[in-house]
Amino acid sequence: MDLKVVIRGLWDRAGGWLLIAAGGLALVLGWVGVSGTPLPSEQIPYVVSGGLFGLALIGIGTTLLISADLGDEWRKLDAIESVLRSQRSLDGPADAVTAGPAPELVDA
Amino acid sequence: MNPAWARSAPWSLAAVVAIYVTTGLGLALVAASWWGTSGSAVVHDELPWLQVGITGLVVLGTGNGVWLLAGRRAVGQRRRLLVADVDVDPQPRRGVAVTAEHRLPVAAAGMRRFHRPECQLALGKPVVAATPDEHLEAGRAPCGICRP
């Protein structure tokens, strides 16, 4: 496998897991902040900075992870298509599906 | 679409721009919400800003969801096209007697590779069956797709 492809895949996944971990941390910090004050007016900023921002980070991280999988599958399909093309070009016109008259049969 | 980009990812340039815009806008709205709520000591004044933050989260989530659906759709479409292009069916056709000759790999004159009889690359061609050794002696290599 191409080293560049491997490194790129790792970066996608590492970034995704990092963002998910940061989102989880933000949720925990938000909960700590909310539970530390009885005043709703002081709790709402924690809900936004911890809750909404944490959910946003988790969402972006998940998107990165799934995108990495989709990219891997796309590159795999690209490789299969390349093999098919080279296969057909190696086999030449005789391997192309034709509807014309059959050439003379020769025992292989 | 840039061919180099198209080879490495299933998204168009427009989709890339859209995901950056929606993610950036969503994060900006959440940040604005935090800024608005933290600058006030009255719940009544904070609730509209909370609404802004929720809107940002919805924008971000929608953008990411559309991005993933577009990628999934592109991958699925390409997979279907590829499978339709190469439909290798290793099972014998119903009603067709399977003889030793039917199982032998086949090739036609001028072909440089030999295939399973059911290989898509061999179907519809004037092929003849022979043993793998005979094909190899004739200078043919086994097909990389059906692997006879």
Coordinates of N, CA and C in Angstrom, one line a residue:
Chain A
M1 N 0.8 -1.2 0.0 CA 0.0 0.0 0.0 C 0.9 1.3 0.0
D2 N 0.4 2.3 -0.7 CA 1.1 3.5 -0.8 C 1.3 4.2 0.6
L3 N 2.5 4.6 1.0 CA 2.8 5.1 2.3 C 2.0 6.4 2.5
K4 N 1.9 7.2 1.4 CA 1.2 8.5 1.5 C -0.3 8.3 1.9
V5 N -0.9 7.2 1.3 CA -2.3 6.9 1.6 C -2.4 6.5 3.1
V6 N -1.4 5.7 3.6 CA -1.5 5.2 5.0 C -1.4 6.4 5.9
I7 N -0.5 7.3 5.7 CA -0.3 8.5 6.5 C -1.5 9.4 6.5
R8 N -2.1 9.5 5.3 CA -3.2 10.4 5.2 C -4.4 9.8 6.0
G9 N -4.6 8.5 5.9 CA -5.6 7.8 6.6 C -5.5 7.9 8.1
L10 N -4.2 7.8 8.6 CA -4.0 7.9 10.0 C -4.3 9.3 10.5
W11 N -3.9 10.3 9.7 CA -4.2 11.7 10.1 C -5.7 12.0 10.2
D12 N -6.5 11.4 9.3 CA -7.9 11.6 9.3 C -8.5 11.0 10.6
R13 N -8.0 9.8 10.9 CA -8.6 9.1 12.1 C -8.1 9.7 13.4
A14 N -6.8 10.1 13.4 CA -6.2 10.7 14.6 C -7.0 12.0 14.9
G15 N -7.2 12.8 13.9 CA -7.9 14.1 14.1 C -9.3 13.8 14.6
G16 N -10.0 12.8 14.0 CA -11.3 12.5 14.4 C -11.4 12.1 15.9
W17 N -10.5 11.2 16.3 CA -10.6 10.8 17.7 C -10.2 11.9 18.6
L18 N -9.3 12.8 18.2 CA -8.8 13.9 19.0 C -10.0 14.8 19.2
L19 N -10.8 15.1 18.2 CA -11.9 16.0 18.3 C -13.0 15.4 19.2
I20 N -13.2 14.1 19.0 CA -14.2 13.4 19.9 C -13.8 13.5 21.4
A21 N -12.5 13.3 21.6 CA -12.0 13.3 23.0 C -12.2 14.8 23.5
A22 N -11.9 15.7 22.7 CA -12.0 17.1 23.1 C -13.5 17.5 23.4
G23 N -14.4 17.0 22.6 CA -15.8 17.2 22.8 C -16.3 16.6 24.0
G24 N -15.8 15.3 24.3 CA -16.2 14.7 25.6 C -15.7 15.5 26.8
L25 N -14.5 16.0 26.7 CA -13.9 16.8 27.8 C -14.7 18.1 28.0
A26 N -15.1 18.7 26.8 CA -15.9 19.9 26.9 C -17.3 19.6 27.6
L27 N -17.9 18.5 27.3 CA -19.1 18.1 28.0 C -19.0 17.9 29.5
V28 N -17.8 17.3 29.8 CA -17.6 17.1 31.3 C -17.4 18.4 32.0
L29 N -16.6 19.3 31.4 CA -16.3 20.6 32.0 C -17.6 21.4 32.1
G30 N -18.4 21.3 31.0 CA -19.7 22.0 31.1 C -20.6 21.5 32.2
W31 N -20.6 20.2 32.4 CA -21.4 19.6 33.5 C -20.8 20.1 34.9
V32 N -19.5 20.1 35.0 CA -18.9 20.6 36.2 C -19.3 22.1 36.5
G33 N -19.2 22.9 35.4 CA -19.6 24.3 35.5 C -21.0 24.5 35.9
V34 N -21.9 23.8 35.3 CA -23.4 23.9 35.6 C -23.7 23.4 37.0
S35 N -23.0 22.3 37.4 CA -23.3 21.8 38.7 C -22.7 22.7 39.8
G36 N -21.8 23.6 39.5 CA -21.1 24.4 40.4 C -21.8 25.7 40.8
T37 N -22.9 26.0 40.1 CA -23.6 27.2 40.4 C -25.1 27.0 40.4
P38 N -25.8 27.6 41.3 CA -27.3 27.4 41.4 C -28.1 28.3 40.5
L39 N -27.4 29.3 40.0 CA -28.1 30.4 39.2 C -28.2 30.0 37.7
P40 N -29.4 29.9 37.2 CA -29.6 29.6 35.8 C -28.8 30.5 34.8
S41 N -28.8 31.8 35.2 CA -28.1 32.8 34.3 C -26.6 32.5 34.2
E42 N -26.0 31.8 35.2 CA -24.6 31.4 35.2 C -24.5 30.0 34.6
Q43 N -25.5 29.3 34.6 CA -25.5 27.9 34.0 C -25.5 27.9 32.5
I44 N -26.3 28.8 32.0 CA -26.5 28.8 30.5 C -25.2 29.0 29.7
P45 N -24.3 29.9 30.1 CA -23.0 29.9 29.4 C -22.3 28.6 29.4
Y46 N -22.4 27.8 30.5 CA -21.7 26.5 30.5 C -22.4 25.5 29.6
V47 N -23.7 25.7 29.5 CA -24.5 24.8 28.6 C -24.0 25.0 27.2
V48 N -23.8 26.3 26.9 CA -23.4 26.6 25.5 C -21.9 26.2 25.3
S49 N -21.0 26.6 26.1 CA -19.6 26.4 25.9 C -19.3 24.9 26.1
G50 N -19.9 24.3 27.1 CA -19.6 22.9 27.3 C -20.5 21.9 26.5
G51 N -21.8 22.2 26.5 CA -22.8 21.3 25.9 C -22.8 21.4 24.4
L52 N -23.1 22.6 23.9 CA -23.2 22.8 22.4 C -21.9 22.7 21.7
F53 N -20.8 23.3 22.3 CA -19.5 23.2 21.7 C -19.0 21.8 21.7
G54 N -19.2 21.1 22.8 CA -18.8 19.7 22.9 C -19.5 18.8 21.9
L55 N -20.8 19.0 21.7 CA -21.5 18.2 20.7 C -21.0 18.5 19.3
A56 N -20.7 19.8 19.1 CA -20.2 20.2 17.8 C -18.9 19.5 17.5
L57 N -18.0 19.5 18.5 CA -16.7 18.8 18.3 C -16.9 17.3 18.1
I58 N -17.8 16.7 18.8 CA -18.0 15.3 18.6 C -18.6 15.0 17.2
G59 N -19.4 15.9 16.8 CA -20.0 15.7 15.4 C -19.0 15.9 14.3
I60 N -18.1 16.8 14.5 CA -17.0 17.0 13.5 C -16.1 15.8 13.5
G61 N -15.7 15.4 14.7 CA -14.8 14.2 14.8 C -15.4 13.0 14.2
T62 N -16.7 12.7 14.4 CA -17.4 11.6 13.8 C -17.4 11.7 12.3
T63 N -17.7 12.9 11.8 CA -17.6 13.1 10.4 C -16.3 12.8 9.8
L64 N -15.2 13.2 10.5 CA -13.9 12.9 10.0 C -13.6 11.4 9.9
L65 N -14.0 10.7 11.0 CA -13.8 9.3 11.0 C -14.5 8.6 9.8
I66 N -15.8 8.9 9.7 CA -16.6 8.3 8.6 C -16.1 8.7 7.2
S67 N -15.6 10.0 7.1 CA -15.1 10.4 5.9 C -13.8 9.7 5.5
A68 N -13.0 9.4 6.5 CA -11.8 8.6 6.3 C -12.1 7.2 5.7
D69 N -13.2 6.6 6.3 CA -13.6 5.3 5.8 C -14.1 5.4 4.3
L70 N -14.9 6.4 4.1 CA -15.4 6.6 2.7 C -14.2 6.8 1.7
G71 N -13.3 7.6 2.2 CA -12.1 7.9 1.3 C -11.3 6.6 1.0
D72 N -11.2 5.8 2.1 CA -10.5 4.5 1.9 C -11.2 3.6 0.8
E73 N -12.5 3.6 1.0 CA -13.3 2.7 0.1 C -13.2 3.3 -1.4
W74 N -13.2 4.6 -1.5 CA -13.1 5.3 -2.8 C -11.8 5.0 -3.4
R75 N -10.7 5.0 -2.7 CA -9.4 4.7 -3.2 C -9.3 3.2 -3.6
K76 N -9.9 2.4 -2.8 CA -9.9 1.0 -3.1 C -10.6 0.7 -4.4
L77 N -11.8 1.3 -4.6 CA -12.5 1.2 -5.9 C -11.7 1.7 -7.0
D78 N -11.0 2.8 -6.8 CA -10.2 3.4 -7.8 C -9.1 2.4 -8.2
A79 N -8.5 1.7 -7.2 CA -7.4 0.8 -7.5 C -8.0 -0.4 -8.4
I80 N -9.2 -0.9 -8.0 CA -9.8 -2.0 -8.7 C -10.1 -1.6 -10.1
E81 N -10.6 -0.3 -10.3 CA -10.9 0.2 -11.7 C -9.6 0.3 -12.5
S82 N -8.5 0.7 -11.8 CA -7.2 0.8 -12.6 C -6.8 -0.6 -13.0
V83 N -6.9 -1.6 -12.1 CA -6.6 -3.0 -12.5 C -7.4 -3.5 -13.7
L84 N -8.7 -3.2 -13.6 CA -9.6 -3.6 -14.8 C -9.1 -2.9 -16.1
R85 N -8.8 -1.6 -16.0 CA -8.4 -0.9 -17.2 C -7.1 -1.5 -17.8
S86 N -6.1 -1.8 -16.9 CA -4.9 -2.3 -17.3 C -5.1 -3.7 -17.9
Q87 N -6.0 -4.5 -17.2 CA -6.3 -5.8 -17.7 C -6.8 -5.8 -19.1
R88 N -7.7 -4.9 -19.4 CA -8.3 -4.8 -20.7 C -7.3 -4.3 -21.7
S89 N -6.5 -3.4 -21.3 CA -5.5 -2.9 -22.3 C -4.4 -3.9 -22.6
L90 N -4.1 -4.8 -21.6 CA -3.2 -5.9 -21.8 C -3.8 -6.9 -22.7
D91 N -5.1 -7.2 -22.5 CA -5.7 -8.3 -23.3 C -6.0 -7.8 -24.7
G92 N -6.0 -6.5 -24.9 CA -6.2 -6.0 -26.3 C -7.6 -6.1 -26.7
P93 N -7.8 -5.8 -28.0 CA -9.2 -5.7 -28.6 C -9.9 -7.1 -28.5
A94 N -9.2 -8.2 -28.4 CA -9.8 -9.5 -28.4 C -10.6 -9.6 -27.1
D95 N -10.2 -8.9 -26.0 CA -10.9 -9.0 -24.7 C -12.1 -8.0 -24.6
A96 N -12.2 -7.1 -25.6 CA -13.3 -6.2 -25.6 C -14.5 -6.9 -26.0
V97 N -15.6 -6.6 -25.3 CA -16.9 -7.3 -25.7 C -17.3 -6.7 -27.0
T98 N -17.4 -7.6 -28.0 CA -17.8 -7.1 -29.3 C -19.0 -7.9 -29.8
A99 N -19.8 -7.3 -30.6 CA -21.0 -8.0 -31.2 C -20.7 -8.4 -32.6
G100 N -19.5 -8.2 -33.1 CA -19.2 -8.5 -34.5 C -19.1 -10.0 -34.8
P101 N -18.7 -10.3 -36.0 CA -18.6 -11.7 -36.4 C -17.4 -12.3 -35.6
A102 N -17.6 -13.6 -35.2 CA -16.6 -14.3 -34.5 C -15.4 -14.6 -35.3
P103 N -14.2 -14.3 -34.8 CA -13.0 -14.6 -35.6 C -12.8 -16.2 -35.5
E104 N -11.8 -16.6 -36.4 CA -11.5 -18.0 -36.5 C -11.0 -18.6 -35.1
L105 N -11.6 -19.7 -34.7 CA -11.2 -20.3 -33.4 C -9.9 -20.9 -33.6
V106 N -9.1 -20.7 -32.6 CA -7.7 -21.3 -32.5 C -7.6 -22.0 -31.2
D107 N -7.2 -23.2 -31.2 CA -7.0 -23.9 -29.9 C -5.8 -23.3 -29.2
A108 N -6.0 -23.1 -27.9 CA -5.0 -22.5 -27.1 C -4.0 -23.6 -26.6
Chain B
M1 N -14.3 18.6 -12.3 CA -13.6 18.1 -11.1 C -12.2 17.8 -11.4
N2 N -11.3 18.1 -10.5 CA -9.9 17.8 -10.6 C -9.7 16.3 -10.6
P3 N -9.0 15.7 -11.6 CA -8.8 14.3 -11.6 C -8.1 13.8 -10.4
A4 N -7.0 14.5 -10.0 CA -6.2 14.1 -8.8 C -7.1 14.0 -7.6
W5 N -7.9 15.0 -7.4 CA -8.8 15.1 -6.3 C -9.9 14.0 -6.4
A6 N -10.4 13.8 -7.6 CA -11.4 12.8 -7.8 C -10.9 11.4 -7.5
R7 N -9.6 11.1 -7.7 CA -9.0 9.8 -7.4 C -8.9 9.5 -5.9
S8 N -8.8 10.6 -5.1 CA -8.5 10.4 -3.7 C -9.7 10.5 -2.8
A9 N -10.8 11.1 -3.3 CA -11.9 11.3 -2.4 C -13.2 11.4 -3.2
P10 N -14.3 11.0 -2.6 CA -15.6 10.9 -3.3 C -16.4 12.3 -3.4
W11 N -15.8 13.4 -3.0 CA -16.5 14.6 -2.9 C -16.0 15.6 -4.0
S12 N -17.0 16.4 -4.4 CA -16.7 17.4 -5.4 C -16.1 18.7 -4.7
L13 N -15.6 19.6 -5.4 CA -15.0 20.8 -4.8 C -16.1 21.6 -4.2
A14 N -17.3 21.6 -4.8 CA -18.5 22.3 -4.2 C -18.8 21.7 -2.8
A15 N -18.8 20.4 -2.7 CA -19.1 19.8 -1.4 C -18.0 20.2 -0.3
V16 N -16.8 20.2 -0.8 CA -15.7 20.6 0.2 C -15.9 22.1 0.7
V17 N -16.3 23.0 -0.3 CA -16.5 24.3 0.1 C -17.7 24.4 1.1
A18 N -18.8 23.6 0.8 CA -20.0 23.6 1.6 C -19.7 23.1 3.0
I19 N -18.9 22.1 3.1 CA -18.6 21.6 4.5 C -17.8 22.6 5.3
Y20 N -16.9 23.2 4.6 CA -16.1 24.3 5.4 C -17.0 25.4 5.8
V21 N -17.9 25.9 4.9 CA -18.7 27.0 5.2 C -19.7 26.7 6.3
T22 N -20.4 25.5 6.2 CA -21.4 25.2 7.2 C -20.7 24.9 8.6
T23 N -19.5 24.2 8.6 CA -18.8 24.0 9.8 C -18.3 25.3 10.5
G24 N -17.8 26.1 9.6 CA -17.3 27.4 10.1 C -18.4 28.3 10.7
L25 N -19.5 28.3 9.9 CA -20.7 29.1 10.3 C -21.3 28.5 11.6
G26 N -21.4 27.2 11.7 CA -21.9 26.6 12.9 C -21.1 26.9 14.1
L27 N -19.8 26.8 14.0 CA -18.9 27.0 15.1 C -18.9 28.5 15.5
A28 N -19.0 29.4 14.5 CA -19.1 30.8 14.7 C -20.4 31.2 15.5
L29 N -21.5 30.5 15.1 CA -22.8 30.8 15.8 C -22.7 30.3 17.3
V30 N -22.1 29.1 17.5 CA -21.9 28.6 18.9 C -21.1 29.6 19.7
A31 N -20.0 30.1 19.1 CA -19.1 31.0 19.8 C -19.8 32.3 20.1
A32 N -20.6 32.8 19.1 CA -21.4 34.0 19.3 C -22.4 33.8 20.5
S33 N -23.0 32.6 20.5 CA -23.9 32.2 21.6 C -23.2 32.3 22.9
W34 N -22.0 31.7 23.0 CA -21.3 31.7 24.3 C -21.0 33.2 24.7
W35 N -20.5 33.9 23.7 CA -20.2 35.4 23.9 C -21.4 36.1 24.4
G36 N -22.6 35.9 23.8 CA -23.8 36.6 24.2 C -24.3 36.2 25.6
T37 N -24.3 34.8 25.8 CA -24.8 34.4 27.2 C -23.9 34.8 28.3
S38 N -22.6 34.7 28.1 CA -21.7 35.0 29.2 C -21.6 36.5 29.5
G39 N -22.1 37.4 28.6 CA -22.1 38.8 28.8 C -23.4 39.3 29.5
S40 N -24.2 38.4 29.9 CA -25.5 38.8 30.5 C -25.7 38.1 31.8
A41 N -26.4 38.7 32.8 CA -26.7 38.1 34.1 C -28.1 37.8 34.2
V42 N -28.9 38.0 33.1 CA -30.4 37.8 33.2 C -30.7 36.7 32.2
V43 N -31.5 35.7 32.7 CA -31.8 34.5 31.9 C -32.6 35.0 30.7
H44 N -33.5 35.9 30.9 CA -34.4 36.4 29.8 C -33.5 36.9 28.6
D45 N -32.4 37.5 28.9 CA -31.5 38.1 27.8 C -30.6 37.0 27.2
E46 N -30.4 35.9 28.0 CA -29.5 34.8 27.5 C -30.2 33.8 26.6
L47 N -31.5 33.7 26.7 CA -32.2 32.7 25.9 C -32.2 32.9 24.4
P48 N -32.3 34.1 23.9 CA -32.1 34.3 22.5 C -30.7 33.9 22.0
W49 N -29.7 34.1 22.8 CA -28.3 33.7 22.4 C -28.2 32.2 22.5
L50 N -28.9 31.6 23.4 CA -28.9 30.1 23.4 C -29.6 29.6 22.2
Q51 N -30.6 30.2 21.7 CA -31.2 29.9 20.4 C -30.2 30.0 19.3
V52 N -29.4 31.0 19.3 CA -28.4 31.2 18.3 C -27.4 30.0 18.3
G53 N -27.0 29.6 19.5 CA -26.1 28.4 19.6 C -26.7 27.2 19.1
I54 N -28.0 26.9 19.4 CA -28.7 25.7 18.9 C -28.8 25.8 17.4
T55 N -29.1 27.0 16.8 CA -29.1 27.1 15.4 C -27.8 26.8 14.8
G56 N -26.7 27.2 15.4 CA -25.3 26.9 14.9 C -25.1 25.4 14.9
L57 N -25.5 24.7 15.9 CA -25.3 23.3 16.0 C -26.1 22.6 14.9
V58 N -27.4 23.1 14.6 CA -28.2 22.5 13.6 C -27.5 22.7 12.2
V59 N -27.0 23.9 12.0 CA -26.3 24.2 10.7 C -25.1 23.3 10.5
L60 N -24.3 23.2 11.6 CA -23.1 22.3 11.5 C -23.5 20.9 11.3
G61 N -24.5 20.4 12.0 CA -24.9 19.0 11.9 C -25.5 18.7 10.5
T62 N -26.3 19.7 10.0 CA -26.9 19.5 8.6 C -25.8 19.4 7.6
G63 N -24.8 20.4 7.7 CA -23.7 20.4 6.7 C -22.9 19.1 6.8
N64 N -22.6 18.6 8.0 CA -21.8 17.4 8.1 C -22.6 16.2 7.6
G65 N -23.9 16.2 7.9 CA -24.8 15.1 7.4 C -24.9 15.0 5.9
V66 N -25.1 16.2 5.3 CA -25.1 16.2 3.8 C -23.8 15.8 3.2
W67 N -22.7 16.2 3.8 CA -21.4 15.8 3.4 C -21.2 14.3 3.4
L68 N -21.6 13.7 4.5 CA -21.5 12.2 4.6 C -22.4 11.5 3.6
L69 N -23.6 12.0 3.5 CA -24.6 11.4 2.5 C -24.1 11.5 1.1
A70 N -23.5 12.6 0.8 CA -22.9 12.8 -0.6 C -21.8 11.8 -0.8
G71 N -20.9 11.7 0.2 CA -19.8 10.7 0.0 C -20.3 9.3 -0.1
R72 N -21.3 8.9 0.8 CA -21.8 7.6 0.7 C -22.5 7.3 -0.6
R73 N -23.2 8.3 -1.1 CA -23.9 8.1 -2.4 C -22.9 7.9 -3.5
A74 N -21.8 8.7 -3.5 CA -20.8 8.7 -4.6 C -20.1 7.3 -4.5
V75 N -19.7 6.8 -3.3 CA -19.1 5.5 -3.2 C -20.0 4.4 -3.7
G76 N -21.2 4.5 -3.3 CA -22.2 3.4 -3.7 C -22.4 3.4 -5.1
Q77 N -22.5 4.6 -5.7 CA -22.7 4.7 -7.2 C -21.6 4.1 -7.9
R78 N -20.3 4.4 -7.5 CA -19.2 3.9 -8.2 C -19.0 2.4 -8.0
R79 N -19.4 1.9 -6.8 CA -19.3 0.5 -6.5 C -20.3 -0.3 -7.4
R80 N -21.5 0.3 -7.6 CA -22.5 -0.4 -8.4 C -22.1 -0.4 -9.9
L81 N -21.5 0.7 -10.4 CA -21.0 0.8 -11.7 C -19.9 -0.3 -11.9
L82 N -19.0 -0.4 -11.0 CA -17.9 -1.3 -11.1 C -18.4 -2.8 -11.1
V83 N -19.3 -3.0 -10.2 CA -19.9 -4.4 -10.1 C -20.6 -4.7 -11.4
A84 N -21.3 -3.8 -11.9 CA -22.0 -4.0 -13.2 C -21.0 -4.3 -14.3
D85 N -19.9 -3.6 -14.2 CA -18.9 -3.7 -15.3 C -18.2 -5.1 -15.2
V86 N -17.9 -5.6 -14.0 CA -17.3 -6.9 -13.8 C -18.2 -7.7 -12.9
D87 N -19.0 -8.5 -13.6 CA -19.9 -9.4 -12.8 C -19.4 -10.8 -12.9
V88 N -18.4 -11.1 -12.0 CA -17.9 -12.4 -12.0 C -18.8 -13.4 -11.2
D89 N -19.3 -14.3 -11.9 CA -20.2 -15.3 -11.2 C -19.6 -16.6 -11.2
P90 N -19.1 -17.0 -10.0 CA -18.4 -18.3 -9.9 C -19.4 -19.5 -9.9
Q91 N -20.7 -19.2 -9.8 CA -21.6 -20.3 -9.7 C -22.0 -20.8 -11.1
P92 N -22.2 -22.1 -11.4 CA -22.6 -22.5 -12.7 C -24.0 -22.1 -12.9
R93 N -24.4 -21.8 -14.2 CA -25.7 -21.4 -14.5 C -26.7 -22.5 -14.3
R94 N -27.9 -22.2 -13.8 CA -28.9 -23.2 -13.6 C -29.3 -23.9 -14.9
G95 N -29.3 -25.2 -14.9 CA -29.7 -25.9 -16.1 C -28.6 -26.2 -17.1
V96 N -27.4 -25.7 -16.8 CA -26.3 -26.0 -17.6 C -25.5 -27.1 -17.0
A97 N -25.3 -28.2 -17.8 CA -24.5 -29.3 -17.2 C -23.1 -28.9 -17.0
V98 N -22.5 -29.2 -15.9 CA -21.1 -28.8 -15.5 C -20.2 -30.0 -15.9
T99 N -19.5 -29.9 -16.9 CA -18.6 -30.9 -17.3 C -17.2 -30.4 -17.0
A100 N -16.2 -31.3 -17.1 CA -14.8 -31.0 -16.8 C -14.4 -29.9 -17.8
E101 N -14.9 -29.9 -19.0 CA -14.5 -28.9 -20.0 C -15.1 -27.5 -19.6
H102 N -16.3 -27.5 -19.0 CA -16.9 -26.2 -18.6 C -16.1 -25.6 -17.5
R103 N -15.4 -26.4 -16.7 CA -14.6 -25.8 -15.6 C -13.2 -25.3 -16.0
L104 N -12.8 -25.7 -17.2 CA -11.5 -25.3 -17.6 C -11.4 -23.9 -18.0
P105 N -10.3 -23.2 -17.7 CA -10.2 -21.8 -18.1 C -10.2 -21.6 -19.6
V106 N -10.6 -20.4 -20.0 CA -10.8 -20.2 -21.5 C -10.0 -19.0 -21.9
A107 N -9.8 -18.9 -23.2 CA -9.2 -17.7 -23.8 C -9.5 -17.8 -25.3
A108 N -9.4 -16.7 -25.9 CA -9.6 -16.6 -27.4 C -8.3 -16.3 -28.1
A109 N -8.2 -16.5 -29.4 CA -7.0 -16.1 -30.1 C -6.7 -14.7 -30.0
G110 N -5.5 -14.4 -29.7 CA -5.0 -13.0 -29.5 C -5.1 -12.5 -28.1
M111 N -5.8 -13.2 -27.2 CA -5.9 -12.8 -25.8 C -4.6 -13.2 -25.1
R112 N -4.2 -12.3 -24.2 CA -2.9 -12.5 -23.5 C -3.2 -13.0 -22.0
R113 N -4.5 -13.2 -21.7 CA -4.8 -13.8 -20.4 C -5.9 -14.8 -20.5
F114 N -5.9 -15.8 -19.6 CA -7.0 -16.8 -19.7 C -7.9 -16.5 -18.4
H115 N -9.2 -16.9 -18.6 CA -10.2 -16.6 -17.6 C -11.0 -17.8 -17.2
R116 N -11.8 -17.6 -16.1 CA -12.8 -18.6 -15.8 C -13.9 -18.5 -16.9
P117 N -14.6 -19.6 -17.2 CA -15.6 -19.5 -18.3 C -16.7 -18.4 -18.0
E118 N -17.0 -18.2 -16.7 CA -18.0 -17.3 -16.4 C -17.5 -15.8 -16.2
C119 N -16.2 -15.6 -16.4 CA -15.6 -14.3 -16.2 C -16.2 -13.3 -17.2
Q120 N -16.6 -12.1 -16.7 CA -17.2 -11.1 -17.6 C -16.3 -10.7 -18.8
L121 N -15.0 -10.8 -18.6 CA -14.0 -10.4 -19.6 C -13.9 -11.5 -20.7
A122 N -14.5 -12.7 -20.5 CA -14.5 -13.7 -21.5 C -15.8 -14.0 -22.1
L123 N -16.9 -13.4 -21.5 CA -18.2 -13.7 -22.0 C -18.4 -13.0 -23.3
G124 N -19.1 -13.7 -24.2 CA -19.4 -13.1 -25.5 C -18.3 -13.2 -26.5
K125 N -17.2 -13.9 -26.2 CA -16.1 -13.9 -27.0 C -15.8 -15.4 -27.5
P126 N -15.2 -15.5 -28.7 CA -15.0 -16.8 -29.2 C -13.9 -17.6 -28.5
V127 N -14.2 -18.0 -27.3 CA -13.1 -18.6 -26.4 C -13.1 -20.1 -26.6
V128 N -12.0 -20.7 -26.3 CA -11.8 -22.2 -26.3 C -11.3 -22.5 -24.9
A129 N -11.6 -23.7 -24.4 CA -11.2 -24.1 -23.1 C -9.9 -24.9 -23.2
A130 N -9.0 -24.8 -22.2 CA -7.8 -25.5 -22.2 C -7.3 -25.6 -20.7
T131 N -6.4 -26.5 -20.5 CA -5.9 -26.6 -19.1 C -5.0 -25.3 -18.8
P132 N -4.9 -25.0 -17.5 CA -4.0 -23.8 -17.2 C -2.6 -24.0 -17.8
D133 N -2.1 -25.2 -17.7 CA -0.7 -25.4 -18.3 C -0.7 -25.1 -19.8
E134 N -1.7 -25.5 -20.5 CA -1.7 -25.2 -21.9 C -1.8 -23.7 -22.2
H135 N -2.6 -23.0 -21.4 CA -2.7 -21.5 -21.5 C -1.3 -20.9 -21.2
L136 N -0.7 -21.4 -20.2 CA 0.6 -20.8 -19.8 C 1.7 -21.1 -20.9
E137 N 1.6 -22.3 -21.5 CA 2.6 -22.6 -22.6 C 2.3 -21.7 -23.8
A138 N 1.0 -21.3 -23.9 CA 0.7 -20.4 -25.1 C 1.1 -19.0 -24.8
G139 N 1.7 -18.7 -23.6 CA 2.1 -17.4 -23.3 C 1.1 -16.5 -22.7
R140 N 0.0 -17.1 -22.1 CA -1.0 -16.3 -21.5 C -0.8 -16.4 -20.0
A141 N -1.2 -15.3 -19.3 CA -1.2 -15.2 -17.9 C -2.6 -15.3 -17.3
P142 N -2.8 -15.8 -16.1 CA -4.1 -15.8 -15.5 C -4.7 -14.5 -15.3
C143 N -6.0 -14.4 -15.5 CA -6.8 -13.1 -15.3 C -6.7 -12.7 -13.8
G144 N -6.4 -11.4 -13.6 CA -6.3 -10.9 -12.3 C -7.6 -10.6 -11.6
I145 N -8.7 -10.7 -12.3 CA -10.0 -10.4 -11.8 C -10.7 -11.7 -11.3
C146 N -10.8 -12.7 -12.2 CA -11.5 -14.0 -11.9 C -10.5 -15.0 -11.3
R147 N -9.2 -14.8 -11.4 CA -8.2 -15.7 -10.9 C -8.5 -17.2 -11.2
P148 N -8.4 -17.5 -12.4 CA -8.7 -19.0 -12.8 C -7.6 -19.9 -12.2

